[in-house]
Amino acid sequence: MNALSEKLLGGKQGAIHLAILAVLLLVILPLCLDLFRLGLVGKYVTYAFVAISLVLLWGNGGVLSLGQGMFFGLGGYCMAMFLKLEASDPISTKIQTTPGIPDFMDWNQIVALPWFWEPFKSLPLTLLLVLGVPVLLAFIIGMAMFTRRVGGVYFSIITQAIALILSILIVGQQGYTGGVNGITDLKTLSGWDIRTDSAKYWLYFVNASLLILCIMLSRFILTSKFGMLLLAMRDKEERVRFSGYDVASFKIFIFCVAAMISAVGGAMFTLQIGFMSPSFVGIVPSIEMVIFAAVGGRMSLIGAVYGTLLVNFGKTMFSETYPELWLFLMGGLFIAVVMFFPEGLAGLYEKYAPYFSITSLHTRWLKKVQKVSGESQ
Amino acid sequence: MNPTEFILTIEDLTVSFDGFKAVDNLNLYIENNELRVVIGPNGAGKTTLLDLICGKTKATSGSIKFKNTELTRLAEHQIVRTGVGRKFQTPSIYENLTVYQNLEVSYPEGRSVLGSLFFNTTHAVQARVHSIAEEIFLIEQLNLQAALLSHGQKQWLEIGMLLMQDPELLMLDEPVAGMSAKERDLTADLLNRICKNRSVLVIEHDMEFVKKIAHKVTVLHQGKILAEGSMEKIQSNETVIDVYLGH
């Protein structure tokens, strides 16, 4: 049990960092911010799920997926489909040609609910699919890529292409998916109105707690032998293979875990923001998420969360004043990270934090005192 | 002879790359507890032979039997699990891990995804890491990052990683390349020690080193066996002198 808690928390140091993050997200921010700003933080936290999935996959596994947005989006769409069906009950949609189906279907002359919407009538099934659909897609992509030993840049490009295909598919199939507008006008979750202030607070706390849980799950993976093997594969894949490990199965597994974590973020996004659209599925969001992870530190689970929060605060502040400059700044930021601090904020912290720690300040102060007293003698 | 007496039986093995036969109709038999050295000029097919045995390259035809298991149809990791370990020509270790972690991660348990997630470093594992580290002269460097080792030490570490798996057949591709004279002597001792309860197949160019370790030498030339026998016999063989050793 002790060993397990140590693995989940990542030792004393890891536990402290996790506790600080938890206090910040669960206590300090809710106390300091108004509901609108807190809602923004909640939105950023959903991106942080993707960032920590990239820490697992990219930072530790050396597999750069430029298509994590599709798992975020799929998780979000699965949630949105459930909420949309609940919002489209026959009474509130009675002015439609076909009452009881989502409004965008009615606008597209669809007269019956498509078969793949059926499972989203049930909440337990929906929750299962929120995780299951992205994991299944990741499993198929992983099987196709990793067993054929597609890796490196090729894997990145292919995941990017799949993300693009998926977003085009969603936009193109307007009658089934809501098209470019996405799925909007979501109201209740099993009768619980998600638009009220109290619901927003509740969802914020659920969201932040899930993030902490996902960090703990990731810690467990990274501190196990599996985590060490991930690093080993990143270093020398051949050596791992010729040490008796089936490299492909390890990569498929971590790709599926990363997809699952991203999907949780997507589902929480839908619940908090109240819609899901293809703009969270394609290439741009997928690459943005990589930048969040890189800025925070691609080796650090906690760092990736801070990176996501900071970049997004920057984005919100900057794009309020200079909307056209933001993209250039973001690009510049990414180049700066790659060139000057490849380990991101977490790397800077690890490098300079010891210098500012209490013990080191204390020893320096002692030295100074000794020096002064030595001189006075 | 009865084929089951050999740990490794290679028969009619051929691999051709676009018509070029890197290994051509090769027959090779390795006995239990034997230390065999394969020598030959560049391009003779030595490394290709190891690639074929460990599954990195697929054979065009022929058979490789290890303890009566046909290896040519197995995937790389399955071949390793039957008990074949292979060291690469350039030291291939995990530079970002410590020496200890390099050895620990090579321990042959927790090899599946779930197995590795719930793998516990028991005292048996720790004891094994320490005893292997002692054997490969790296006991002082256990907590050092592997990238900081010298070239020779990296070679030893990779041998150690293989020893962690306790393979019945150990294949080493140029284990003393880039080593100092003293390191070579230590490595020769190491190989003589570790071949006590396993078979070892070594590719090497350094004839002084070969003399120290070989039970039997096989000379490869253009994918075929040119000569086979004891070191003295090979050194006095006229054709071997012509194509490889020189006058």
XYZ file of C-alpha atoms in Angstrom:
624
model
C 0.000 0.000 0.000
C 2.808 2.321 0.941
C 4.606 1.493 -2.273
C 1.406 2.150 -4.215
C 0.804 5.560 -2.664
C 4.431 6.421 -3.328
C 3.982 5.427 -6.962
C 0.783 7.485 -7.330
C 2.239 10.574 -5.721
C 5.760 10.289 -7.087
C 7.655 10.396 -3.803
C 7.835 13.270 -1.304
C 8.862 15.892 -3.829
C 6.168 14.793 -6.268
C 3.520 14.773 -3.533
C 4.381 18.352 -2.569
C 4.182 19.558 -6.158
C 0.893 17.757 -6.665
C -0.509 19.186 -3.428
C 0.464 22.731 -4.470
C -1.263 22.254 -7.805
C -4.347 20.820 -6.117
C -4.557 23.709 -3.653
C -4.118 26.211 -6.461
C -6.821 24.660 -8.629
C -9.269 23.647 -5.920
C -8.884 26.424 -3.352
C -6.963 29.507 -4.419
C -8.340 30.044 -7.917
C -12.012 29.452 -6.966
C -11.599 31.952 -4.096
C -9.833 34.620 -6.133
C -11.636 34.539 -9.452
C -15.162 35.432 -10.450
C -17.232 32.776 -12.149
C -16.428 34.019 -15.647
C -12.645 33.865 -15.095
C -12.971 30.572 -13.237
C -14.835 29.221 -16.233
C -11.872 30.178 -18.380
C -9.537 28.311 -16.029
C -11.867 25.335 -16.241
C -11.559 25.445 -20.010
C -7.761 25.589 -19.827
C -7.731 22.688 -17.397
C -9.528 20.557 -19.987
C -6.635 21.293 -22.365
C -4.235 20.308 -19.614
C -5.557 16.735 -19.897
C -4.215 16.675 -23.437
C -0.941 18.232 -22.309
C -0.338 15.516 -19.718
C -1.263 12.861 -22.270
C 1.505 14.314 -24.436
C 3.939 14.151 -21.520
C 3.318 10.409 -21.385
C 3.374 9.842 -25.103
C 5.863 12.377 -26.392
C 8.047 13.414 -23.461
C 8.531 9.938 -22.064
C 7.686 7.663 -24.959
C 9.287 9.740 -27.708
C 6.176 9.335 -29.848
C 4.980 12.751 -31.014
C 1.314 12.673 -31.895
C 0.149 15.774 -33.724
C -3.409 14.513 -33.600
C -4.294 14.507 -29.904
C -7.047 16.994 -30.714
C -9.041 14.221 -32.340
C -9.220 12.253 -29.089
C -10.130 15.402 -27.175
C -12.767 16.104 -29.806
C -14.143 12.571 -29.895
C -14.507 12.521 -26.108
C -16.210 15.889 -26.318
C -18.503 14.836 -29.166
C -19.595 11.674 -27.366
C -20.581 13.781 -24.352
C -22.231 16.400 -26.555
C -24.312 13.778 -28.375
C -25.802 12.625 -25.089
C -26.549 16.173 -23.951
C -27.979 17.072 -27.345
C -30.381 14.131 -27.319
C -31.550 15.144 -23.894
C -32.031 18.738 -25.061
C -34.013 17.500 -28.104
C -37.002 15.962 -26.346
C -40.187 15.917 -28.434
C -41.801 18.764 -26.462
C -39.061 21.360 -26.864
C -38.582 20.366 -30.522
C -42.258 20.201 -31.445
C -41.963 22.933 -34.092
C -39.580 20.691 -36.105
C -40.720 18.588 -39.051
C -39.540 15.570 -37.095
C -39.776 16.311 -33.376
C -37.432 14.488 -30.990
C -34.284 14.625 -33.073
C -31.486 17.228 -32.788
C -32.346 20.494 -34.551
C -29.478 20.355 -37.054
C -30.710 16.974 -38.300
C -34.106 18.455 -38.912
C -32.567 21.343 -40.864
C -30.749 18.779 -43.014
C -33.948 16.895 -43.900
C -33.053 13.875 -41.779
C -36.222 12.262 -40.506
C -34.979 9.597 -38.115
C -32.195 9.384 -35.554
C -29.111 7.746 -37.166
C -28.139 4.377 -35.658
C -24.869 5.584 -34.169
C -26.744 8.175 -32.128
C -28.854 5.511 -30.427
C -26.339 4.510 -27.695
C -26.115 8.128 -26.585
C -29.603 7.950 -25.149
C -28.128 6.212 -22.121
C -25.770 7.982 -19.725
C -23.757 4.921 -18.585
C -23.280 3.892 -22.208
C -22.250 7.442 -23.075
C -19.651 7.560 -20.314
C -18.311 4.247 -21.601
C -18.165 5.550 -25.157
C -16.521 8.831 -24.114
C -13.526 6.698 -23.172
C -14.120 3.759 -25.494
C -14.411 5.483 -28.869
C -11.123 7.423 -28.621
C -9.318 4.396 -27.203
C -10.629 2.221 -30.021
C -9.484 4.730 -32.634
C -6.081 4.996 -30.933
C -5.861 1.209 -30.840
C -6.583 0.914 -34.557
C -4.107 3.668 -35.474
C -1.559 2.194 -33.081
C -1.961 -1.323 -34.469
C -1.586 -0.041 -38.004
C 1.431 2.168 -37.265
C 3.429 0.580 -34.482
C 3.289 -3.039 -35.611
C 4.643 -1.835 -38.959
C 7.259 0.155 -37.064
C 6.145 3.508 -38.359
C 7.649 6.054 -36.016
C 9.221 9.458 -35.659
C 8.226 12.141 -38.130
C 6.133 9.724 -40.182
C 3.939 8.931 -37.226
C 3.509 12.641 -36.461
C 2.503 13.441 -40.011
C 0.075 10.552 -40.235
C -1.634 11.447 -36.950
C -1.906 15.018 -38.193
C -3.469 13.812 -41.421
C -5.967 11.643 -39.536
C -6.931 14.617 -37.352
C -7.512 16.664 -40.478
C -9.559 13.895 -42.093
C -11.690 13.558 -38.984
C -12.391 17.294 -38.792
C -13.270 17.411 -42.504
C -15.535 14.406 -42.011
C -17.335 16.103 -39.131
C -17.763 19.325 -41.087
C -18.903 17.458 -44.206
C -21.512 15.267 -42.531
C -23.541 18.195 -41.288
C -26.767 16.253 -40.875
C -25.179 13.709 -38.563
C -22.658 15.846 -36.694
C -23.879 19.408 -36.723
C -21.226 20.364 -39.253
C -18.972 23.342 -38.767
C -21.149 24.771 -35.982
C -20.680 21.635 -33.948
C -23.214 20.492 -31.406
C -24.654 23.461 -29.568
C -27.551 24.417 -27.259
C -26.771 21.820 -24.628
C -28.897 22.177 -21.556
C -29.106 19.390 -19.036
C -27.267 16.284 -17.878
C -29.858 13.758 -16.735
C -32.150 16.621 -15.818
C -29.415 18.661 -14.071
C -29.111 22.070 -15.696
C -25.424 22.579 -16.518
C -25.872 26.264 -17.289
C -26.538 27.437 -13.737
C -23.837 29.008 -11.566
C -23.823 26.192 -9.051
C -23.504 23.606 -11.829
C -20.576 25.540 -13.227
C -18.836 25.458 -9.853
C -19.548 21.757 -9.482
C -18.237 20.967 -12.943
C -15.137 23.031 -12.315
C -14.321 21.024 -9.209
C -15.074 17.682 -10.853
C -12.858 18.720 -13.748
C -9.926 19.758 -11.569
C -10.233 16.613 -9.455
C -10.245 14.431 -12.556
C -7.076 16.185 -13.700
C -5.375 15.386 -10.384
C -6.535 11.762 -10.748
C -5.161 11.568 -14.287
C -1.830 12.950 -13.078
C -1.755 10.246 -10.414
C -2.574 7.556 -12.958
C 0.195 8.878 -15.198
C 2.598 8.956 -12.262
C 1.795 5.342 -11.562
C 2.604 4.421 -15.155
C 5.784 6.473 -15.294
C 7.223 5.205 -12.033
C 6.600 1.547 -12.934
C 8.895 -0.581 -15.032
C 6.656 0.419 -17.931
C 7.767 4.031 -17.483
C 11.403 3.032 -17.496
C 10.802 1.012 -20.648
C 9.227 4.069 -22.269
C 12.418 6.029 -21.672
C 14.455 3.065 -22.863
C 12.420 2.844 -26.082
C 12.881 6.556 -26.668
C 16.639 6.053 -26.314
C 17.230 2.774 -28.150
C 14.171 1.041 -29.470
C 16.178 -1.822 -31.013
C 17.823 -2.645 -27.706
C 14.414 -2.918 -26.027
C 13.152 -5.157 -28.805
C 16.216 -7.384 -28.552
C 15.802 -7.567 -24.810
C 12.618 -9.566 -25.309
C 9.968 -6.847 -25.275
C 7.241 -6.466 -27.847
C 7.838 -2.769 -28.488
C 4.651 -2.303 -30.531
C 2.358 -3.466 -27.716
C 3.940 -0.973 -25.315
C 3.511 1.879 -27.760
C -0.080 0.925 -28.534
C -0.868 0.834 -24.833
C 0.569 4.266 -24.055
C -1.096 5.719 -27.159
C -4.442 4.368 -25.944
C -3.889 5.723 -22.419
C -2.993 9.127 -23.891
C -6.144 9.040 -26.022
C -8.250 8.181 -22.985
C -6.849 11.015 -20.874
C -7.378 13.481 -23.741
C -10.957 12.255 -24.120
C -11.722 12.960 -20.455
C -10.596 16.531 -21.092
C -12.827 16.744 -24.155
C -15.893 15.473 -22.311
C -15.317 17.943 -19.475
C -14.905 20.712 -22.030
C -18.332 19.956 -23.474
C -19.934 19.889 -20.041
C -18.395 23.169 -18.922
C -18.509 25.224 -22.079
C -21.766 23.796 -23.355
C -20.819 22.894 -26.912
C -18.348 20.939 -29.031
C -17.227 21.837 -32.523
C -14.810 20.566 -35.179
C -12.451 23.443 -34.409
C -11.185 21.344 -31.466
C -10.501 18.281 -33.596
C -8.222 19.369 -36.413
C -4.589 20.276 -36.866
C -4.453 23.684 -35.185
C -5.737 22.633 -31.749
C -3.609 19.474 -31.905
C -0.462 21.508 -32.470
C -1.446 24.100 -29.869
C -1.682 21.326 -27.296
C 1.845 20.207 -28.199
C 3.036 23.762 -27.566
C 1.303 23.805 -24.157
C 3.146 20.623 -23.189
C 6.447 21.889 -24.587
C 6.263 25.213 -22.756
C 5.396 23.532 -19.470
C 7.973 20.804 -19.942
C 7.361 17.685 -21.918
C 8.915 15.495 -19.253
C 6.888 16.902 -16.390
C 3.219 16.093 -15.723
C 2.785 19.040 -13.365
C 4.831 21.341 -15.582
C 2.587 20.593 -18.540
C -0.442 21.722 -16.529
C 1.205 25.030 -15.621
C 2.367 25.436 -19.215
C -1.198 25.016 -20.439
C -2.584 27.485 -17.916
C 0.069 30.121 -18.597
C -0.020 29.932 -22.385
C -3.800 30.140 -22.337
C -3.853 33.077 -19.925
C -1.391 34.733 -22.256
C -3.585 33.906 -25.192
C -6.685 35.332 -23.553
C -4.956 38.507 -22.403
C -3.087 39.078 -25.623
C -5.862 38.275 -28.004
C -8.120 40.693 -26.111
C -5.730 43.526 -26.961
C -3.711 42.418 -30.016
C -5.613 39.565 -31.636
C -3.522 39.563 -34.818
C -0.216 39.337 -32.942
C -1.052 36.279 -30.879
C -0.212 33.640 -33.489
C 3.217 35.153 -34.074
C 3.854 35.284 -30.362
C 2.813 31.655 -29.964
C 5.112 30.602 -32.805
C 7.952 32.612 -31.291
C 7.300 31.021 -27.919
C 7.541 27.540 -29.402
C 10.811 28.358 -31.156
C 12.188 29.848 -27.938
C 11.269 26.725 -25.990
C 12.863 24.414 -28.519
C 16.039 26.485 -28.800
C 16.650 27.827 -25.307
C 14.835 25.696 -22.783
C 13.924 22.332 -24.280
C 12.767 21.004 -20.911
C 10.261 23.853 -20.643
C 9.233 25.629 -17.451
C 9.717 22.452 -15.429
C 13.304 22.277 -16.650
C 13.927 25.894 -15.632
C 12.362 25.187 -12.260
C 14.553 22.160 -11.642
C 17.633 24.103 -12.661
C 17.058 27.217 -10.593
C 14.740 26.155 -7.767
C 17.532 24.582 -5.662
C 19.278 27.950 -5.722
C 16.253 29.642 -4.174
C 15.282 26.871 -1.784
C 15.178 27.674 1.910
C 18.126 25.448 2.789
C 20.358 26.927 0.132
C 19.372 30.487 1.066
C 20.146 29.599 4.646
C 23.641 28.241 3.870
C 24.440 31.263 1.764
C 23.278 33.538 4.537
C 25.422 31.606 7.039
C 28.455 31.947 4.765
C 27.850 35.651 4.480
C 27.569 36.021 8.242
C 30.770 34.025 8.748
C 32.547 36.139 6.175
C 31.403 39.355 7.807
C 32.325 38.184 11.296
C 35.681 36.936 9.968
C 36.386 40.359 8.500
C 35.397 42.179 11.665
C 37.825 40.064 13.659
C 26.092 -36.454 -35.289
C 22.829 -36.115 -33.479
C 21.549 -32.557 -34.071
C 20.139 -32.239 -30.554
C 23.674 -32.116 -29.161
C 24.064 -28.686 -30.667
C 22.532 -25.643 -29.075
C 22.433 -23.870 -32.428
C 22.071 -25.620 -35.772
C 22.179 -23.526 -38.921
C 21.563 -25.375 -42.164
C 21.514 -24.177 -45.794
C 21.002 -20.626 -44.617
C 20.803 -18.092 -47.430
C 19.822 -14.462 -47.474
C 19.893 -12.416 -50.614
C 19.506 -8.650 -50.922
C 18.379 -7.893 -54.477
C 20.253 -10.898 -55.780
C 23.379 -10.315 -53.719
C 23.884 -13.239 -51.385
C 25.225 -11.854 -48.124
C 25.013 -15.306 -46.560
C 25.191 -18.181 -48.986
C 24.137 -21.719 -48.140
C 25.736 -21.589 -44.743
C 25.977 -24.484 -42.299
C 27.071 -23.761 -38.761
C 26.839 -25.848 -35.613
C 27.485 -24.552 -32.124
C 27.812 -26.849 -29.156
C 26.719 -26.360 -25.576
C 29.141 -24.226 -23.543
C 31.209 -23.459 -26.589
C 32.824 -20.101 -27.264
C 32.954 -19.673 -31.011
C 34.582 -16.753 -32.772
C 33.596 -15.786 -36.303
C 36.220 -13.848 -38.222
C 36.465 -12.671 -41.800
C 37.105 -9.649 -43.981
C 34.645 -6.749 -44.239
C 31.494 -7.725 -46.058
C 31.958 -11.411 -45.340
C 28.482 -11.571 -43.830
C 29.410 -11.809 -40.156
C 27.009 -9.212 -38.828
C 24.335 -10.394 -41.260
C 24.693 -13.860 -39.753
C 23.938 -12.477 -36.279
C 21.061 -10.434 -37.713
C 19.605 -13.615 -39.159
C 19.888 -15.564 -35.925
C 18.285 -12.867 -33.793
C 15.570 -12.144 -36.350
C 16.615 -8.629 -37.358
C 16.920 -9.858 -40.943
C 14.635 -12.534 -42.349
C 16.293 -15.469 -44.104
C 15.538 -16.095 -47.768
C 15.845 -19.839 -47.235
C 17.320 -22.346 -44.851
C 16.842 -23.099 -41.209
C 18.124 -21.861 -37.855
C 17.334 -24.203 -34.998
C 17.976 -23.200 -31.417
C 17.432 -26.094 -29.011
C 15.063 -27.581 -31.607
C 13.047 -24.353 -31.975
C 12.953 -22.962 -35.478
C 13.931 -19.303 -35.168
C 13.398 -18.113 -38.739
C 9.655 -17.784 -38.247
C 9.697 -16.055 -34.856
C 9.530 -12.316 -34.095
C 12.586 -10.702 -32.513
C 11.252 -10.546 -28.977
C 10.120 -14.167 -29.151
C 13.611 -15.232 -30.221
C 15.047 -13.384 -27.230
C 12.599 -15.182 -24.965
C 13.778 -18.582 -26.188
C 17.187 -17.656 -24.759
C 19.190 -15.819 -27.422
C 20.877 -12.537 -26.480
C 22.652 -10.235 -28.874
C 25.022 -7.324 -28.387
C 25.226 -4.795 -31.181
C 28.377 -3.544 -32.844
C 28.079 -0.004 -31.516
C 27.231 -0.093 -27.830
C 23.494 0.262 -27.596
C 22.481 1.163 -24.090
C 19.912 3.557 -22.638
C 21.966 6.715 -22.217
C 19.348 8.594 -20.194
C 19.040 5.870 -17.577
C 21.540 5.053 -14.862
C 23.715 1.935 -15.025
C 21.470 0.387 -12.399
C 18.316 1.131 -14.373
C 19.891 -0.166 -17.570
C 20.464 -3.495 -15.871
C 17.152 -3.521 -14.022
C 15.107 -2.858 -17.133
C 16.799 -5.832 -18.815
C 15.637 -8.227 -16.094
C 13.576 -10.870 -17.864
C 10.374 -10.446 -15.862
C 7.480 -8.078 -16.392
C 7.922 -8.318 -20.124
C 4.284 -7.767 -21.018
C 2.482 -4.435 -20.779
C 0.566 -5.361 -17.627
C 3.495 -7.284 -16.219
C 5.693 -4.212 -16.461
C 3.064 -1.950 -14.895
C 2.879 -4.122 -11.798
C 6.497 -5.243 -11.712
C 8.151 -4.918 -8.323
C 11.878 -4.577 -7.839
C 12.384 -7.401 -5.384
C 15.535 -8.188 -3.444
C 16.243 -10.940 -5.954
C 16.328 -8.343 -8.744
C 18.552 -6.008 -6.733
C 20.914 -8.831 -5.859
C 21.111 -9.848 -9.481
C 21.843 -6.298 -10.635
C 24.646 -6.047 -8.083
C 26.207 -9.383 -8.952
C 26.130 -8.604 -12.688
C 27.513 -5.109 -12.097
C 30.370 -6.686 -10.153
C 31.017 -9.063 -13.012
C 31.166 -6.309 -15.645
C 33.394 -4.059 -13.486
C 30.723 -1.369 -13.062
C 29.766 -1.821 -9.415
C 31.180 1.633 -8.565
C 29.203 3.277 -11.371
C 25.739 1.887 -10.546
C 24.162 5.296 -10.026
C 25.966 7.003 -12.860
C 24.029 8.035 -15.937
C 24.989 5.590 -18.679
C 25.807 8.386 -21.134
C 28.759 9.342 -18.939
C 30.474 5.935 -19.197
C 33.559 5.480 -21.349
C 33.193 3.638 -24.628
C 34.646 0.441 -23.167
C 32.388 0.630 -20.126
C 29.374 1.011 -22.403
C 30.406 -2.202 -24.151
C 30.557 -3.949 -20.783
C 27.230 -2.527 -19.744
C 25.565 -3.933 -22.811
C 27.099 -7.338 -22.120
C 25.805 -6.986 -18.565
C 22.308 -6.185 -19.812
C 22.404 -9.426 -21.766
C 23.699 -11.351 -18.779
C 20.703 -10.092 -16.770
C 18.562 -12.133 -19.143
C 20.766 -15.184 -18.582
C 20.650 -16.270 -22.237
C 21.751 -19.745 -23.276
C 23.256 -18.331 -26.438
C 25.028 -15.019 -26.230
C 26.052 -13.273 -29.447
C 28.551 -10.443 -29.305
C 29.356 -8.240 -32.275
C 32.890 -6.822 -31.851
C 32.837 -6.590 -28.056
C 36.312 -5.050 -27.689
C 36.062 -2.398 -30.400
C 37.351 0.886 -28.996
C 38.779 -0.663 -25.828
C 42.204 -0.066 -24.329
C 44.663 -2.968 -23.998
C 43.835 -3.360 -20.316
C 40.101 -3.332 -20.985
C 40.601 -5.975 -23.658
C 42.318 -8.263 -21.162
C 39.527 -7.757 -18.656
C 36.953 -8.475 -21.348
C 38.750 -11.669 -22.364
C 38.608 -12.812 -18.727
C 34.950 -11.843 -18.575
C 34.082 -13.855 -21.681
C 36.035 -16.847 -20.445
C 34.064 -16.673 -17.210
C 30.615 -16.239 -18.673
C 30.903 -19.025 -21.255
C 31.029 -21.591 -18.449
C 27.300 -22.285 -18.525
C 26.247 -20.938 -21.893
C 27.335 -20.839 -25.512
C 28.873 -17.654 -26.833
C 29.213 -16.529 -30.430
C 31.642 -13.663 -30.951
C 32.502 -11.627 -34.025
C 35.913 -10.062 -33.727
C 38.764 -8.610 -35.775
C 41.415 -8.381 -33.090
C 43.385 -11.633 -33.579
C 45.249 -11.286 -30.275
C 41.922 -11.141 -28.506
C 40.528 -14.039 -30.511
C 43.491 -16.179 -29.453
C 42.682 -15.544 -25.813
C 39.064 -16.596 -25.940
C 38.249 -18.855 -28.891
C 37.512 -22.519 -28.451
C 36.974 -22.777 -32.162
C 37.173 -20.265 -35.002
C 35.022 -19.998 -38.110
C 36.277 -17.943 -41.038
C 33.587 -16.400 -43.219
C 34.269 -15.138 -46.705
C 31.686 -13.840 -49.156
C 28.865 -15.375 -47.175
C 30.435 -18.836 -47.081
C 32.531 -20.719 -44.598
C 36.150 -20.686 -45.690
C 37.585 -22.670 -42.809
C 36.690 -23.874 -39.355
C 38.756 -25.277 -36.506
C 41.130 -24.419 -33.719
C 43.020 -21.137 -33.766
C 46.350 -22.784 -34.677
C 44.767 -24.662 -37.524
C 43.159 -21.478 -38.888
C 46.354 -19.460 -38.614
C 48.261 -21.994 -40.674
C 45.510 -22.394 -43.265
C 46.817 -21.117 -46.632
C 43.503 -19.837 -48.023
C 42.684 -18.004 -44.811
C 46.088 -16.324 -44.915
C 45.450 -15.343 -48.525
C 42.026 -13.747 -48.103
C 42.132 -12.472 -44.538
C 45.105 -12.779 -42.254
C 47.734 -11.801 -44.808
C 51.317 -12.994 -45.014
